CSV table of C-alpha atoms and ligand atoms in Angstrom, one decimal:
chain,number,residue,atom,x,y,z
A,1,MET,CA,-7.0,12.9,29.9
A,2,GLY,CA,-9.2,15.4,31.7
A,3,ASN,CA,-7.0,18.3,32.1
A,4,SER,CA,-7.6,20.9,29.5
A,5,GLU,CA,-4.5,22.6,30.0
A,6,GLU,CA,-2.6,19.5,29.3
A,7,LYS,CA,-4.5,19.1,26.0
A,8,LYS,CA,-3.9,22.8,25.0
A,9,ARG,CA,0.0,22.0,25.6
A,10,LEU,CA,-0.1,19.1,23.5
A,11,GLN,CA,-1.9,20.7,20.8
A,12,ARG,CA,0.7,23.8,20.9
A,13,ILE,CA,3.6,21.6,20.7
A,14,ASP,CA,2.2,19.9,17.8
A,15,ARG,CA,1.3,23.0,16.0
A,16,GLU,CA,4.8,24.6,16.7
A,17,HIS,CA,6.9,21.6,16.2
A,18,ILE,CA,5.5,18.8,14.0
A,19,TRP,CA,5.7,18.9,10.3
A,20,HIS,CA,3.0,16.1,9.4
A,21,PRO,CA,3.3,14.1,6.2
A,22,PHE,CA,1.5,14.6,3.1
A,23,THR,CA,-0.1,17.6,4.9
A,24,GLN,CA,-0.6,21.2,3.8
A,25,MET,CA,0.5,22.8,7.0
A,26,LYS,CA,-1.3,26.0,6.5
A,27,ASP,CA,-4.4,24.1,6.7
A,28,TRP,CA,-3.3,22.1,9.7
A,29,ILE,CA,-2.6,24.9,11.9
A,30,ASP,CA,-5.8,26.3,11.2
A,31,GLU,CA,-7.8,23.2,12.3
A,32,GLN,CA,-8.5,21.4,15.5
A,33,PRO,CA,-6.0,18.3,15.4
A,34,VAL,CA,-7.5,14.9,16.6
A,35,ILE,CA,-4.7,13.7,19.0
A,36,ILE,CA,-4.9,10.0,19.5
A,37,SER,CA,-4.0,8.6,22.8
A,38,GLU,CA,-5.2,4.8,22.6
A,39,ALA,CA,-7.1,2.3,20.6
A,40,LYS,CA,-9.0,-1.0,20.9
A,41,GLY,CA,-9.9,-3.3,18.1
A,42,CYS,CA,-11.1,-1.3,15.2
A,43,PHE,CA,-11.6,2.0,17.2
A,44,VAL,CA,-9.3,4.6,18.3
A,45,ARG,CA,-9.8,7.3,21.0
A,46,ASP,CA,-8.5,10.8,21.1
A,47,ILE,CA,-7.4,12.9,24.2
A,48,ASN,CA,-11.1,14.2,24.6
A,49,GLY,CA,-12.3,10.8,25.2
A,50,ARG,CA,-14.0,10.6,21.8
A,51,TRP,CA,-13.9,7.0,20.1
A,52,TYR,CA,-13.7,6.9,16.3
A,53,MET,CA,-13.8,3.8,13.9
A,54,ASP,CA,-10.6,3.3,12.1
A,55,GLY,CA,-11.9,3.4,8.4
A,56,VAL,CA,-8.4,3.2,6.9
A,57,SER,CA,-6.6,1.0,9.1
A,58,SER,CA,-4.4,3.6,10.4
A,59,LEU,CA,-3.2,4.1,6.9
A,60,TRP,CA,-3.5,0.5,5.5
A,61,VAL,CA,-1.5,-1.2,8.1
A,62,ASN,CA,-3.8,-2.5,10.8
A,63,ILE,CA,-5.1,-6.2,10.0
A,64,HIS,CA,-6.3,-7.7,13.2
A,65,GLY,CA,-7.2,-4.7,15.1
A,66,HIS,CA,-5.4,-2.4,17.7
A,67,ARG,CA,-4.1,-3.9,21.1
A,68,ARG,CA,-4.7,-7.6,20.1
A,69,GLU,CA,-3.4,-9.4,22.9
A,70,GLU,CA,-1.4,-11.9,21.0
A,71,ILE,CA,0.6,-9.2,19.1
A,72,ASN,CA,1.1,-7.2,22.2
A,73,ASN,CA,2.2,-10.3,24.3
A,74,ALA,CA,4.8,-11.4,21.4
A,75,ILE,CA,6.3,-7.8,21.6
A,76,LYS,CA,6.4,-7.7,25.3
A,77,ALA,CA,8.0,-11.3,25.4
A,78,GLN,CA,10.6,-10.1,22.8
A,79,LEU,CA,11.4,-7.0,24.8
A,80,ASP,CA,12.4,-9.0,27.8
A,81,LYS,CA,14.8,-10.8,25.6
A,82,ILE,CA,16.2,-8.1,23.2
A,83,SER,CA,14.9,-5.2,21.1
A,84,HIS,CA,17.5,-4.8,18.5
A,85,SER,CA,20.7,-6.2,17.1
A,86,THR,CA,21.9,-5.9,13.6
A,87,LEU,CA,21.6,-8.2,10.5
A,88,LEU,CA,24.9,-7.0,9.2
A,89,GLY,CA,27.1,-10.0,10.1
A,90,LEU,CA,25.0,-11.3,12.5
A,91,ALA,CA,21.8,-13.3,12.6
A,92,ASN,CA,18.8,-13.2,15.1
A,93,VAL,CA,16.0,-15.7,16.2
A,94,PRO,CA,12.9,-13.7,15.3
A,95,SER,CA,14.1,-12.6,11.7
A,96,ILE,CA,15.0,-16.4,11.2
A,97,GLU,CA,11.5,-17.7,12.3
A,98,LEU,CA,9.8,-15.0,10.4
A,99,ALA,CA,11.7,-15.6,7.1
A,100,ALA,CA,10.6,-19.2,7.3
A,101,ARG,CA,6.8,-18.3,7.5
A,102,VAL,CA,7.2,-15.8,4.6
A,103,ILE,CA,8.9,-18.3,2.4
A,104,ASP,CA,5.9,-20.6,3.3
A,105,ILE,CA,3.0,-18.3,2.5
A,106,THR,CA,4.6,-16.3,-0.5
A,107,PRO,CA,4.5,-17.8,-4.0
A,108,LYS,CA,6.6,-20.9,-4.6
A,109,GLY,CA,9.6,-19.5,-6.6
A,110,LEU,CA,10.4,-16.9,-4.0
A,111,ASN,CA,13.0,-18.2,-1.6
A,112,LYS,CA,15.1,-15.3,-0.3
A,113,VAL,CA,14.0,-12.7,2.2
A,114,PHE,CA,15.8,-9.3,2.4
A,115,TYR,CA,14.7,-7.2,5.4
A,116,SER,CA,14.2,-3.3,5.6
A,117,ASP,CA,11.8,-0.9,7.5
A,118,ASN,CA,9.1,0.4,5.3
A,119,GLY,CA,7.5,-0.1,1.8
A,120,SER,CA,9.5,2.5,0.2
A,121,THR,CA,13.0,0.8,1.3
A,122,SER,CA,11.3,-2.6,0.1
A,123,VAL,CA,10.8,-1.1,-3.3
A,124,GLU,CA,14.5,0.6,-3.4
A,125,VAL,CA,15.8,-2.8,-2.5
A,126,ALA,CA,14.0,-4.5,-5.3
A,127,LEU,CA,15.2,-1.8,-7.7
A,128,LYS,CA,19.0,-2.1,-6.9
A,129,MET,CA,18.6,-5.9,-6.7
A,130,ALA,CA,17.1,-6.1,-10.3
A,131,PHE,CA,19.4,-3.6,-11.6
A,132,GLN,CA,22.6,-5.1,-10.2
A,133,TYR,CA,21.4,-8.6,-11.1
A,134,TRP,CA,21.5,-7.9,-14.9
A,135,ARG,CA,24.9,-6.2,-14.6
A,136,LEU,CA,26.2,-9.5,-12.7
A,137,LYS,CA,24.8,-11.4,-15.6
A,138,GLY,CA,26.9,-9.6,-17.9
A,139,GLU,CA,23.9,-7.3,-19.3
A,140,GLN,CA,25.0,-3.8,-18.9
A,141,GLU,CA,22.5,-2.2,-20.7
A,142,ARG,CA,19.3,-2.8,-18.5
A,143,ASP,CA,19.1,0.3,-16.7
A,144,LEU,CA,15.2,1.1,-17.2
A,145,PHE,CA,12.4,0.1,-15.5
A,146,ILE,CA,8.6,0.1,-16.7
A,147,ALA,CA,6.0,1.2,-14.2
A,148,LEU,CA,2.3,2.4,-14.6
A,149,LYS,CA,0.7,5.6,-14.8
A,150,GLU,CA,-0.8,6.4,-11.6
A,151,SER,CA,1.4,4.2,-9.7
A,152,TYR,CA,2.7,4.7,-6.4
A,153,HIS,CA,5.6,3.0,-4.8
A,154,GLY,CA,6.9,4.9,-1.8
A,155,ASP,CA,8.5,8.4,-1.2
A,156,THR,CA,12.3,7.8,-1.3
A,157,ILE,CA,14.0,9.0,-4.6
A,158,GLY,CA,14.0,5.8,-6.5
A,159,ALA,CA,10.4,4.9,-5.4
A,160,VAL,CA,9.4,8.4,-6.6
A,161,SER,CA,11.0,7.8,-9.9
A,162,LEU,CA,8.8,4.8,-10.5
A,163,GLY,CA,5.7,6.8,-9.3
A,164,GLY,CA,3.3,8.0,-11.7
A,165,ILE,CA,1.0,10.4,-9.6
A,166,ASP,CA,1.7,13.9,-11.0
A,167,ILE,CA,0.6,15.7,-7.9
A,168,PHE,CA,2.7,13.8,-5.6
A,169,HIS,CA,5.9,13.4,-7.9
A,170,ALA,CA,6.0,16.0,-10.4
A,171,ALA,CA,7.6,18.5,-7.9
A,172,TYR,CA,10.9,16.3,-7.8
A,173,GLY,CA,11.1,15.7,-11.4
A,174,PRO,CA,14.6,16.9,-12.1
A,175,LEU,CA,15.9,14.6,-9.4
A,176,LEU,CA,14.4,11.4,-10.6
A,177,PHE,CA,15.8,8.7,-12.9
A,178,ARG,CA,14.0,7.9,-16.2
A,179,THR,CA,11.1,5.6,-16.2
A,180,LEU,CA,9.3,4.0,-19.0
A,181,ARG,CA,5.4,4.6,-18.4
A,182,ALA,CA,2.8,2.2,-19.3
A,183,PRO,CA,-0.9,3.1,-19.1
A,184,SER,CA,-2.7,2.2,-16.1
A,185,PRO,CA,-5.7,-0.3,-16.5
A,186,TYR,CA,-7.9,2.6,-15.1
A,187,CYS,CA,-11.1,1.4,-16.9
A,188,TYR,CA,-13.5,4.1,-15.4
A,189,ARG,CA,-11.1,6.8,-17.2
A,190,CYS,CA,-9.5,4.5,-19.7
A,191,GLN,CA,-6.1,6.1,-20.9
A,192,LEU,CA,-6.7,4.7,-24.2
A,193,ASP,CA,-10.1,5.7,-24.8
A,194,MET,CA,-11.4,2.2,-25.0
A,195,ASP,CA,-14.8,0.9,-23.9
A,196,PRO,CA,-14.2,-1.3,-21.1
A,197,GLY,CA,-17.1,-3.4,-21.9
A,198,SER,CA,-15.7,-4.7,-25.1
A,199,CYS,CA,-11.8,-3.7,-24.9
A,200,LYS,CA,-9.3,-6.5,-25.2
A,201,ASN,CA,-6.7,-5.1,-22.4
A,202,GLU,CA,-5.1,-3.0,-25.2
A,203,CYS,CA,-3.1,-1.7,-22.4
A,204,LEU,CA,-1.1,-4.6,-22.4
A,205,ASP,CA,-0.2,-3.9,-26.2
A,206,GLU,CA,1.2,-0.5,-24.9
A,207,MET,CA,3.3,-2.5,-22.3
A,208,GLU,CA,4.5,-4.7,-24.9
A,209,ARG,CA,5.4,-1.9,-27.4
A,210,LEU,CA,7.6,-0.4,-24.5
A,211,LEU,CA,9.2,-3.8,-24.0
A,212,ARG,CA,9.8,-4.4,-27.7
A,213,ASP,CA,11.3,-0.8,-28.5
A,214,ASN,CA,13.6,-1.2,-25.5
A,215,LYS,CA,14.6,-4.8,-25.9
A,216,GLY,CA,17.5,-5.8,-23.6
A,217,LYS,CA,17.3,-2.5,-21.8
A,218,VAL,CA,14.6,-3.4,-19.3
A,219,ALA,CA,15.6,-4.3,-15.9
A,220,GLY,CA,12.1,-5.0,-14.6
A,221,ILE,CA,8.4,-4.2,-14.8
A,222,VAL,CA,7.2,-2.8,-11.4
A,223,LEU,CA,3.5,-3.1,-10.7
A,224,GLU,CA,0.9,-3.0,-7.7
A,225,PRO,CA,-1.1,-6.0,-8.7
A,226,LEU,CA,-4.7,-5.9,-8.9
A,227,VAL,CA,-5.2,-2.4,-7.1
A,228,GLN,CA,-3.3,0.6,-7.5
A,229,GLY,CA,-3.7,2.1,-4.0
A,230,ALA,CA,-2.4,5.6,-3.8
A,231,GLY,CA,-3.4,6.3,-7.3
A,232,GLY,CA,-7.1,6.1,-6.3
A,233,MET,CA,-7.7,2.5,-5.5
A,234,ILE,CA,-7.7,1.8,-9.1
A,235,CYS,CA,-8.8,-2.0,-9.7
A,236,HIS,CA,-7.3,-3.8,-12.5
A,237,PRO,CA,-9.5,-5.9,-15.0
A,238,GLU,CA,-9.3,-9.6,-14.7
A,239,GLY,CA,-6.3,-11.1,-16.8
A,240,TYR,CA,-4.3,-8.0,-16.7
A,241,LEU,CA,-1.7,-9.0,-14.3
A,242,ARG,CA,-1.5,-12.6,-15.9
A,243,GLY,CA,-0.8,-10.5,-19.2
A,244,VAL,CA,2.0,-8.6,-17.8
A,245,LYS,CA,3.5,-11.7,-16.3
A,246,GLU,CA,3.5,-13.3,-19.9
A,247,LEU,CA,5.0,-10.1,-21.3
A,248,SER,CA,7.9,-10.3,-18.5
A,249,GLN,CA,8.6,-13.8,-19.8
A,250,LYS,CA,8.4,-13.1,-23.4
A,251,TYR,CA,10.8,-10.4,-23.3
A,252,ASP,CA,12.9,-12.0,-20.5
A,253,THR,CA,12.6,-9.2,-18.0
A,254,LEU,CA,11.9,-9.2,-14.1
A,255,LEU,CA,8.5,-8.8,-12.7
A,256,ILE,CA,8.6,-7.0,-9.5
A,257,LEU,CA,5.4,-6.8,-7.5
A,258,ASP,CA,4.6,-4.2,-5.0
A,259,GLU,CA,2.2,-5.9,-2.6
A,260,VAL,CA,3.1,-3.4,0.0
A,261,ALA,CA,-0.6,-2.4,0.2
A,262,THR,CA,-2.4,-5.4,-1.3
A,263,GLY,CA,-0.4,-8.0,0.7
A,264,PHE,CA,-1.8,-9.6,3.9
A,265,GLY,CA,-5.2,-10.4,3.0
A,266,ARG,CA,-6.4,-7.0,1.8
A,267,THR,CA,-7.8,-8.2,-1.5
A,268,GLY,CA,-9.5,-11.5,0.0
A,269,ARG,CA,-6.2,-13.7,-0.6
A,270,MET,CA,-3.1,-13.7,1.2
A,271,PHE,CA,-1.5,-12.0,-1.7
A,272,ALA,CA,-3.1,-10.1,-4.8
A,273,CYS,CA,-0.9,-12.3,-7.3
A,274,GLU,CA,-2.8,-15.5,-5.9
A,275,HIS,CA,-5.9,-14.2,-7.5
A,276,GLU,CA,-4.2,-14.6,-11.1
A,277,GLY,CA,-2.1,-17.7,-10.1
A,278,ILE,CA,1.3,-16.1,-11.0
A,279,GLU,CA,4.7,-15.7,-9.4
A,280,PRO,CA,6.8,-12.7,-9.5
A,281,ASP,CA,10.6,-12.5,-9.5
A,282,ILE,CA,10.6,-10.1,-6.5
A,283,LEU,CA,7.9,-9.4,-4.1
A,284,CYS,CA,7.9,-6.3,-1.9
A,285,LEU,CA,5.7,-6.4,1.2
A,286,SER,CA,5.3,-3.9,4.3
A,287,LYS,CA,2.4,-2.2,5.8
A,288,GLY,CA,0.3,-5.1,6.9
A,289,ILE,CA,3.2,-7.4,7.6
A,290,THR,CA,3.3,-6.6,11.5
A,291,GLY,CA,-0.5,-6.3,11.7
A,292,GLY,CA,0.3,-2.5,11.7
A,293,TYR,CA,2.3,-2.5,15.0
A,294,LEU,CA,5.7,-1.9,14.0
A,295,PRO,CA,7.6,-0.7,11.0
A,296,LEU,CA,9.1,-3.6,8.9
A,297,ALA,CA,9.2,-4.6,5.3
A,298,VAL,CA,10.7,-7.6,3.3
A,299,THR,CA,11.9,-7.8,-0.3
A,300,VAL,CA,11.6,-11.5,-1.6
A,301,SER,CA,13.5,-13.0,-4.4
A,302,THR,CA,14.2,-15.9,-6.2
A,303,ASP,CA,17.1,-18.2,-6.0
A,304,ASP,CA,18.1,-17.3,-9.4
A,305,ILE,CA,18.5,-13.6,-8.3
A,306,TYR,CA,20.3,-14.3,-5.3
A,307,ASP,CA,22.7,-16.7,-6.9
A,308,ALA,CA,23.8,-14.0,-9.4
A,309,PHE,CA,25.4,-12.2,-6.3
A,310,LEU,CA,27.6,-15.0,-5.2
A,311,GLY,CA,31.3,-14.8,-5.8
A,312,GLU,CA,34.6,-14.2,-4.3
A,313,TYR,CA,34.6,-11.4,-1.7
A,314,SER,CA,37.0,-9.3,-3.9
A,315,GLU,CA,34.8,-9.6,-6.8
A,316,LEU,CA,32.3,-7.2,-5.2
A,317,LYS,CA,29.4,-9.1,-6.3
A,318,THR,CA,27.9,-8.3,-2.7
A,319,PHE,CA,24.5,-6.5,-2.6
A,320,PHE,CA,25.5,-3.3,-1.1
A,321,HIS,CA,22.4,-2.5,0.7
A,322,GLY,CA,21.3,-2.4,4.5
A,323,HIS,CA,19.7,-0.4,7.0
A,324,SER,CA,20.4,0.3,10.8
A,325,TYR,CA,17.3,-1.5,11.8
A,326,THR,CA,17.4,-4.3,9.2
A,327,GLY,CA,15.7,-7.6,10.7
A,328,ASN,CA,14.6,-5.6,14.0
A,329,GLN,CA,13.6,-8.2,16.4
A,330,LEU,CA,10.6,-6.4,17.7
A,331,GLY,CA,8.9,-5.9,14.4
A,332,CYS,CA,9.7,-9.5,13.5
A,333,ALA,CA,8.0,-10.9,16.6
A,334,ALA,CA,5.1,-8.7,15.9
A,335,ALA,CA,5.0,-10.2,12.5
A,336,ILE,CA,5.0,-13.8,13.4
A,337,ALA,CA,2.3,-12.9,15.8
A,338,SER,CA,0.4,-11.5,13.2
A,339,LEU,CA,0.7,-14.5,10.9
A,340,GLU,CA,-0.2,-16.8,13.7
A,341,ILE,CA,-3.5,-15.0,14.0
A,342,PHE,CA,-4.2,-15.4,10.4
A,343,LYS,CA,-4.0,-19.1,11.1
A,344,GLN,CA,-5.7,-19.2,14.4
A,345,ASP,CA,-8.8,-16.9,13.2
A,346,ASP,CA,-9.0,-18.3,9.6
A,347,THR,CA,-8.8,-14.6,8.8
A,348,LEU,CA,-9.0,-14.9,5.1
A,349,LYS,CA,-12.3,-17.2,5.2
A,350,GLY,CA,-13.8,-14.9,8.0
A,351,LEU,CA,-13.2,-12.2,5.2
A,352,GLN,CA,-15.7,-13.5,2.6
A,353,PRO,CA,-19.0,-12.6,4.0
A,354,LYS,CA,-17.7,-8.8,4.6
A,355,ILE,CA,-16.2,-8.7,1.1
A,356,GLU,CA,-19.9,-9.5,0.0
A,357,VAL,CA,-21.4,-6.9,2.1
A,358,PHE,CA,-18.8,-4.3,0.6
A,359,ARG,CA,-19.6,-5.5,-2.8
A,360,LYS,CA,-23.5,-5.0,-2.3
A,361,TRP,CA,-22.9,-1.7,-0.8
A,362,MET,CA,-20.9,-0.6,-3.7
A,363,ASP,CA,-23.8,-1.7,-6.1
A,364,LYS,CA,-25.7,0.9,-4.2
A,365,VAL,CA,-23.7,3.9,-4.0
A,366,ILE,CA,-22.6,3.7,-7.6
A,367,GLU,CA,-26.2,5.0,-8.2
A,368,PHE,CA,-25.6,8.3,-6.3
A,369,GLU,CA,-25.7,11.5,-8.3
A,370,HIS,CA,-22.0,12.4,-7.7
A,371,VAL,CA,-20.5,9.0,-7.3
A,372,GLY,CA,-18.9,8.3,-10.6
A,373,ASP,CA,-17.3,4.9,-9.8
A,374,ALA,CA,-17.2,2.5,-6.7
A,375,ARG,CA,-14.6,-0.1,-6.9
A,376,ALA,CA,-13.0,-2.6,-4.6
A,377,LYS,CA,-11.0,-5.9,-4.5
A,378,GLY,CA,-11.6,-7.7,-1.3
A,379,LEU,CA,-11.9,-5.3,1.6
A,380,MET,CA,-10.0,-2.4,-0.2
A,381,GLY,CA,-11.9,0.0,-2.3
A,382,GLY,CA,-12.9,3.6,-3.1
A,383,VAL,CA,-15.6,5.7,-4.2
A,384,GLU,CA,-14.7,8.3,-6.9
A,385,LEU,CA,-16.6,11.5,-6.4
A,386,VAL,CA,-17.4,13.4,-9.6
A,387,LYS,CA,-18.9,16.9,-10.4
A,388,ASP,CA,-20.9,15.5,-13.3
A,389,LYS,CA,-21.7,11.9,-13.6
A,390,LYS,CA,-22.4,12.1,-17.4
A,391,SER,CA,-19.0,13.8,-18.6
A,392,LYS,CA,-17.0,12.3,-15.6
A,393,ALA,CA,-15.9,15.9,-14.9
A,394,GLU,CA,-14.0,16.1,-11.9
A,395,TYR,CA,-14.4,18.3,-8.7
A,396,PRO,CA,-11.7,20.8,-9.0
A,397,LEU,CA,-8.9,20.7,-6.3
A,398,GLU,CA,-10.0,23.9,-4.5
A,399,ASP,CA,-13.3,22.2,-3.9
A,400,ARG,CA,-11.5,19.6,-1.4
A,401,MET,CA,-14.3,17.3,-1.9
A,402,GLY,CA,-12.8,14.3,-0.6
A,403,TRP,CA,-11.7,16.1,2.3
A,404,LYS,CA,-15.1,17.5,3.0
A,405,VAL,CA,-16.7,14.0,3.1
A,406,VAL,CA,-14.1,12.9,5.4
A,407,TYR,CA,-14.6,15.7,7.8
A,408,LYS,CA,-18.4,15.0,7.7
A,409,ALA,CA,-17.6,11.3,8.6
A,410,ARG,CA,-15.4,12.3,11.2
A,411,GLU,CA,-18.2,14.4,13.0
A,412,LYS,CA,-20.2,11.0,12.7
A,413,GLY,CA,-17.3,9.0,14.5
A,414,LEU,CA,-15.5,7.6,11.6
A,415,LEU,CA,-11.7,8.2,10.7
A,416,LEU,CA,-11.0,8.4,6.8
A,417,ARG,CA,-8.4,9.9,4.6
A,418,PRO,CA,-9.1,10.6,0.8
A,419,LEU,CA,-7.0,10.3,-2.2
A,420,GLY,CA,-8.0,13.6,-4.2
A,421,ASN,CA,-11.7,12.9,-5.0
A,422,VAL,CA,-11.6,9.2,-4.2
A,423,ILE,CA,-12.9,8.3,-0.8
A,424,VAL,CA,-10.6,5.4,0.5
A,425,ILE,CA,-12.2,2.5,2.3
A,426,MET,CA,-9.9,0.0,3.9
A,427,PRO,CA,-11.2,-1.2,7.3
A,428,PRO,CA,-8.9,-3.7,9.4
A,429,LEU,CA,-9.7,-7.3,8.2
A,430,VAL,CA,-10.8,-8.0,11.8
A,431,ILE,CA,-13.9,-5.6,11.6
A,432,THR,CA,-17.2,-7.2,12.2
A,433,LYS,CA,-20.1,-7.5,9.7
A,434,GLU,CA,-22.0,-5.0,11.9
A,435,ASP,CA,-19.3,-2.5,12.3
A,436,LEU,CA,-18.6,-2.7,8.6
A,437,GLU,CA,-22.2,-2.1,7.8
A,438,GLN,CA,-22.5,0.8,10.1
A,439,MET,CA,-19.1,2.3,8.6
A,440,LEU,CA,-20.5,1.9,5.0
A,441,ASP,CA,-23.6,3.7,6.1
A,442,THR,CA,-21.7,6.5,7.7
A,443,ILE,CA,-19.8,6.9,4.3
A,444,ALA,CA,-23.1,6.9,2.3
A,445,VAL,CA,-24.6,9.3,4.4
A,446,SER,CA,-21.8,11.5,4.5
A,447,VAL,CA,-21.2,11.6,0.7
A,448,ARG,CA,-25.0,12.4,0.4
A,449,GLU,CA,-24.8,15.3,2.7
A,450,VAL,CA,-21.8,16.8,1.2
A,451,THR,CA,-22.5,16.5,-2.4
A,452,GLY,CA,-26.2,17.4,-1.9
B,501,PLP,C1,2.5,2.6,1.1
B,501,PLP,C2,2.9,2.1,-0.1
B,501,PLP,C3,4.3,2.3,-0.4
B,501,PLP,C4,5.3,2.9,0.7
B,501,PLP,O1,5.4,2.3,1.9
B,501,PLP,P1,5.9,3.3,3.0
B,501,PLP,O2,6.0,2.3,4.2
B,501,PLP,O3,5.0,4.3,3.3
B,501,PLP,O4,7.2,3.7,2.7
B,501,PLP,C5,5.0,1.6,-1.3
B,501,PLP,N1,4.1,0.9,-2.2
B,501,PLP,C6,2.7,0.9,-2.1
B,501,PLP,C7,1.8,0.1,-3.2
B,501,PLP,C8,2.4,1.4,-1.1
B,501,PLP,O5,0.8,1.6,-0.9
């Protein structure tokens, strides 16, 4: 796009008419927006013709790179058949084909696929499903959920009720339902003041106390397994997830895993729960499901949950939930193509050397004066900047330290988005080892330049 009048026009309309998500618009209108016009592989290009590396997979969704021929072709082929019809009272071919594949790759107890459009709705579906399940089984008291501090499950009201990130969620307090809050196993800043070197996952004791004190009242435990993404890429210690699974069984409640961020290979396995060999009762998936091409989500449940909803029409045991675009054919076609690429490219195997590069880099940057912690699971991780390493004192909000590093990296041709003082690193899984090394190098230099 060579015409500078045209660029100015786009910029003006964006400023005048677009309200950007999670964005302080006062800052936004003072800045020069990067307006994206195209992409290829792990790089995106703006209207000025400048290319940037996509360091956060276009907000954690892209898996196999942009403009992957196989996914593009699958969407184009589907376009020539039908783009959308409803799943309310009708079935469609791609949603059937995708459901079979989802059941095939998810943990073995999971057998029923409920479609929706995004991560938040996949969680809403899980909440309503769990709640109604217990009612249908005659347990009327189970109207509480347990979620973790610093957890993030989306932006709709049910998902926000579960959320434990004060700066995002506090504003909506009076609108939310009550959630029981267990400590996050955030070892760098242990919420129980334990020493992570010698603790025995005491945070599980707190979870158990909540379950014991509320016996018969908990509909489910909702968890981002292994990595709490939006909470700051908080990586859980080994055994924690297994411990929660055991507690959910001991106290006879449902385990709902939100793998919206961790699913589809990000942690080095197809799903994070595989690392600990456990199966949830309900699994929420979105973000990477279509390879990052179209909005789609699934909530996958066990036969036991599904069966509880069976009854006569007039008994009203129906699951009363659905969206206009539930089971959208284009989204399902993209998802099928993405899963085919996982097989064809052996994506998960190819990831291992890159994970090794990432780990070694983390060992290096953790030595920086203003890096308090550097943590990752698979190819998703974060670098936590601190004002003072010894006391772990945080940079105050007004310093916008995360943003400063991100802007510095942008000057060097890398797109990132921080979470407070945490620099999030989550490249598309397809990234080459060389590009990954270059990206990590840019981040290290940017952190150094900004933190002095
Ligand atoms: C992003 C995210 C969501 C919400 O997904 P949206 O598609 O943005 O609604 C839910 N849970 C987790 C763990 C996420 O990372």
